[in-house]
């Protein structure tokens, strides 16, 4: 045999001998990562079990926090914050309703009927969600303004 063919036979033998070693290293890596994953999963479980025992402390803290927030609410609930927020919400809801109305109008036009494809269920659902959210926003604005007028005797 020539020296070149001897080297190729030798390299094939070393490769075949190394293959089980490479597979063993990969298996050890998978085992190590999966062990780490399950340890982290168990740590999260232990965290929530420990947190479960702190429910009373969290509840008392929330009660104390809300009483302090009630005292600070008058400082936050001022017209310079409230009025722009209501105006943006009102404009957004009305703009959304106007866009939905315009889209439905454009779909019903005779000139666009020939190129219409049936709407997907996702698109119908999203338009309905937008409609409901806009109407809920308008209702919440009305409720907030009525309760604000009732409480503070001004809009």
Protein backbone atom coordinates (compact mmCIF):
# COMPACT_ATOMS: atom_id res chain seq x y z
CA UNK A 1 0.00 0.00 0.00
CA UNK A 2 1.15 3.48 -0.68
CA UNK A 3 1.49 5.97 2.11
CA UNK A 4 -1.50 8.02 0.84
CA UNK A 5 -3.84 5.05 0.88
CA UNK A 6 -2.50 4.06 4.29
CA UNK A 7 -3.34 7.54 5.63
CA UNK A 8 -6.89 7.42 4.25
CA UNK A 9 -7.49 4.01 5.83
CA UNK A 10 -6.07 5.30 9.09
CA UNK A 11 -8.24 8.43 9.02
CA UNK A 12 -11.36 6.36 8.31
CA UNK A 13 -10.57 4.13 11.26
CA UNK A 14 -10.05 7.09 13.59
CA UNK A 15 -13.28 8.69 12.36
CA UNK A 16 -15.23 5.50 12.99
CA UNK A 17 -13.67 5.27 16.43
CA UNK A 18 -14.50 8.92 17.20
CA UNK A 19 -18.16 8.74 16.11
CA UNK A 20 -19.38 7.01 19.27
CA UNK A 21 -17.39 9.53 21.31
CA UNK A 22 -19.02 12.46 19.49
CA UNK A 23 -22.45 10.95 20.00
CA UNK A 24 -21.69 10.40 23.67
CA UNK A 25 -20.62 14.04 24.07
CA UNK A 26 -23.81 15.22 22.35
CA UNK A 27 -25.92 12.96 24.54
CA UNK A 28 -24.18 14.31 27.63
CA UNK A 29 -24.86 17.86 26.43
CA UNK A 30 -28.54 17.12 25.90
CA UNK A 31 -28.70 15.47 29.30
CA UNK A 32 -26.99 18.44 30.97
CA UNK A 33 -29.26 21.02 29.30
CA UNK A 34 -32.41 19.05 30.06
CA UNK A 35 -31.28 18.67 33.67
CA UNK A 36 -30.75 22.44 33.87
CA UNK A 37 -34.19 23.00 32.36
CA UNK A 38 -35.89 20.74 34.89
CA UNK A 39 -33.98 22.31 37.78
CA UNK A 40 -35.13 25.76 36.65
CA UNK A 41 -38.67 24.46 36.30
CA UNK A 42 -38.54 23.05 39.82
CA UNK A 43 -37.14 26.36 41.12
CA UNK A 44 -40.06 28.23 39.59
CA UNK A 45 -42.45 25.76 41.19
CA UNK A 46 -40.74 26.21 44.56
CA UNK A 47 -40.92 29.98 44.15
CA UNK A 48 -44.68 29.89 43.60
CA UNK A 49 -45.19 27.51 46.52
CA UNK A 50 -43.27 29.95 48.75
CA UNK A 51 -45.22 32.85 47.28
CA UNK A 52 -48.46 31.05 48.08
CA UNK A 53 -47.60 31.29 51.77
CA UNK A 54 -47.16 35.05 51.42
CA UNK A 55 -50.71 35.70 50.16
CA UNK A 56 -51.80 37.30 53.41
CA UNK A 57 -48.80 39.62 53.45
CA UNK A 58 -49.43 40.58 49.84
CA UNK A 59 -53.11 41.22 50.57
CA UNK A 60 -52.33 43.42 53.56
CA UNK A 61 -49.71 45.28 51.53
CA UNK A 62 -52.20 45.84 48.74
CA UNK A 63 -54.76 47.17 51.21
CA UNK A 64 -52.21 49.57 52.70
CA UNK A 65 -51.11 50.62 49.23
CA UNK A 66 -54.62 51.38 48.05
CA UNK A 67 -55.32 53.57 51.06
CA UNK A 68 -52.20 55.58 50.28
CA UNK A 69 -53.18 55.69 46.61
CA UNK A 70 -56.61 57.00 47.58
CA UNK A 71 -54.94 59.88 49.36
CA UNK A 72 -52.73 60.60 46.36
CA UNK A 73 -55.57 60.20 43.84
CA UNK A 74 -56.68 63.81 44.25
CA UNK A 75 -53.25 64.96 43.11
CA UNK A 76 -53.31 62.72 40.04
CA UNK A 77 -56.99 63.18 39.20
CA UNK A 78 -56.59 66.73 38.01
CA UNK A 79 -58.06 68.25 34.90
CA UNK A 80 -54.71 68.78 33.18
CA UNK A 81 -54.20 64.99 33.14
CA UNK A 82 -57.81 63.81 32.92
CA UNK A 83 -59.08 66.02 30.09
CA UNK A 84 -56.35 65.18 27.52
CA UNK A 85 -56.67 61.47 28.32
CA UNK A 86 -60.42 61.61 27.78
CA UNK A 87 -59.96 63.67 24.60
CA UNK A 88 -57.44 61.18 23.14
CA UNK A 89 -59.68 58.24 24.03
CA UNK A 90 -62.71 59.97 22.51
CA UNK A 91 -60.87 60.90 19.31
CA UNK A 92 -59.42 57.40 18.97
CA UNK A 93 -62.78 55.69 19.46
CA UNK A 94 -64.58 58.04 17.06
CA UNK A 95 -61.81 57.72 14.45
CA UNK A 96 -61.95 53.93 14.73
CA UNK A 97 -65.72 53.94 14.27
CA UNK A 98 -65.42 56.29 11.28
CA UNK A 99 -62.81 54.05 9.65
CA UNK A 100 -64.93 50.94 10.20
CA UNK A 101 -67.95 52.70 8.71
CA UNK A 102 -65.93 53.84 5.69
CA UNK A 103 -64.54 50.34 5.09
CA UNK A 104 -68.00 48.83 5.19
CA UNK A 105 -69.31 51.53 2.85
CA UNK A 106 -66.51 50.91 0.36
CA UNK A 107 -67.13 47.16 0.44
CA UNK A 108 -70.85 47.62 -0.33
CA UNK A 109 -70.32 49.90 -3.35
CA UNK A 110 -71.45 48.29 -6.60
CA UNK A 111 -68.19 49.22 -8.32
CA UNK A 112 -66.15 47.21 -5.82
CA UNK A 113 -68.38 44.14 -5.62
CA UNK A 114 -66.78 42.46 -8.64
CA UNK A 115 -63.35 42.34 -7.03
CA UNK A 116 -64.47 41.36 -3.56
CA UNK A 117 -63.18 38.22 -1.95
CA UNK A 118 -65.01 36.71 0.99
CA UNK A 119 -63.68 38.04 4.28
CA UNK A 120 -61.72 35.64 6.42
CA UNK A 121 -63.06 34.75 9.83
CA UNK A 122 -60.04 36.43 11.42
CA UNK A 123 -60.75 39.72 9.63
CA UNK A 124 -64.44 39.62 10.59
CA UNK A 125 -63.49 38.86 14.20
CA UNK A 126 -60.94 41.69 14.30
CA UNK A 127 -63.45 44.21 12.92
CA UNK A 128 -66.02 43.13 15.48
CA UNK A 129 -63.47 43.43 18.28
CA UNK A 130 -62.57 46.93 17.09
CA UNK A 131 -66.24 47.89 17.01
CA UNK A 132 -66.89 46.52 20.50
CA UNK A 133 -63.77 48.15 21.94
CA UNK A 134 -64.71 51.51 20.45
CA UNK A 135 -68.24 51.28 21.84
CA UNK A 136 -66.95 50.21 25.26
CA UNK A 137 -64.52 53.14 25.21
CA UNK A 138 -67.35 55.55 24.48
CA UNK A 139 -69.46 54.02 27.24
CA UNK A 140 -66.60 54.28 29.74
CA UNK A 141 -66.02 57.91 28.79
CA UNK A 142 -69.71 58.65 29.37
CA UNK A 143 -69.68 56.84 32.73
CA UNK A 144 -66.51 58.63 33.82
CA UNK A 145 -67.87 62.03 32.87
CA UNK A 146 -71.17 61.38 34.63
CA UNK A 147 -69.51 60.18 37.82
CA UNK A 148 -67.03 63.05 37.68
CA UNK A 149 -69.88 65.53 37.33
CA UNK A 150 -71.79 63.83 40.15
CA UNK A 151 -68.72 63.83 42.44
CA UNK A 152 -67.15 67.20 41.65
CA UNK A 153 -70.20 69.04 40.23
CA UNK A 154 -68.27 70.03 37.11
CA UNK A 155 -67.19 68.39 33.87
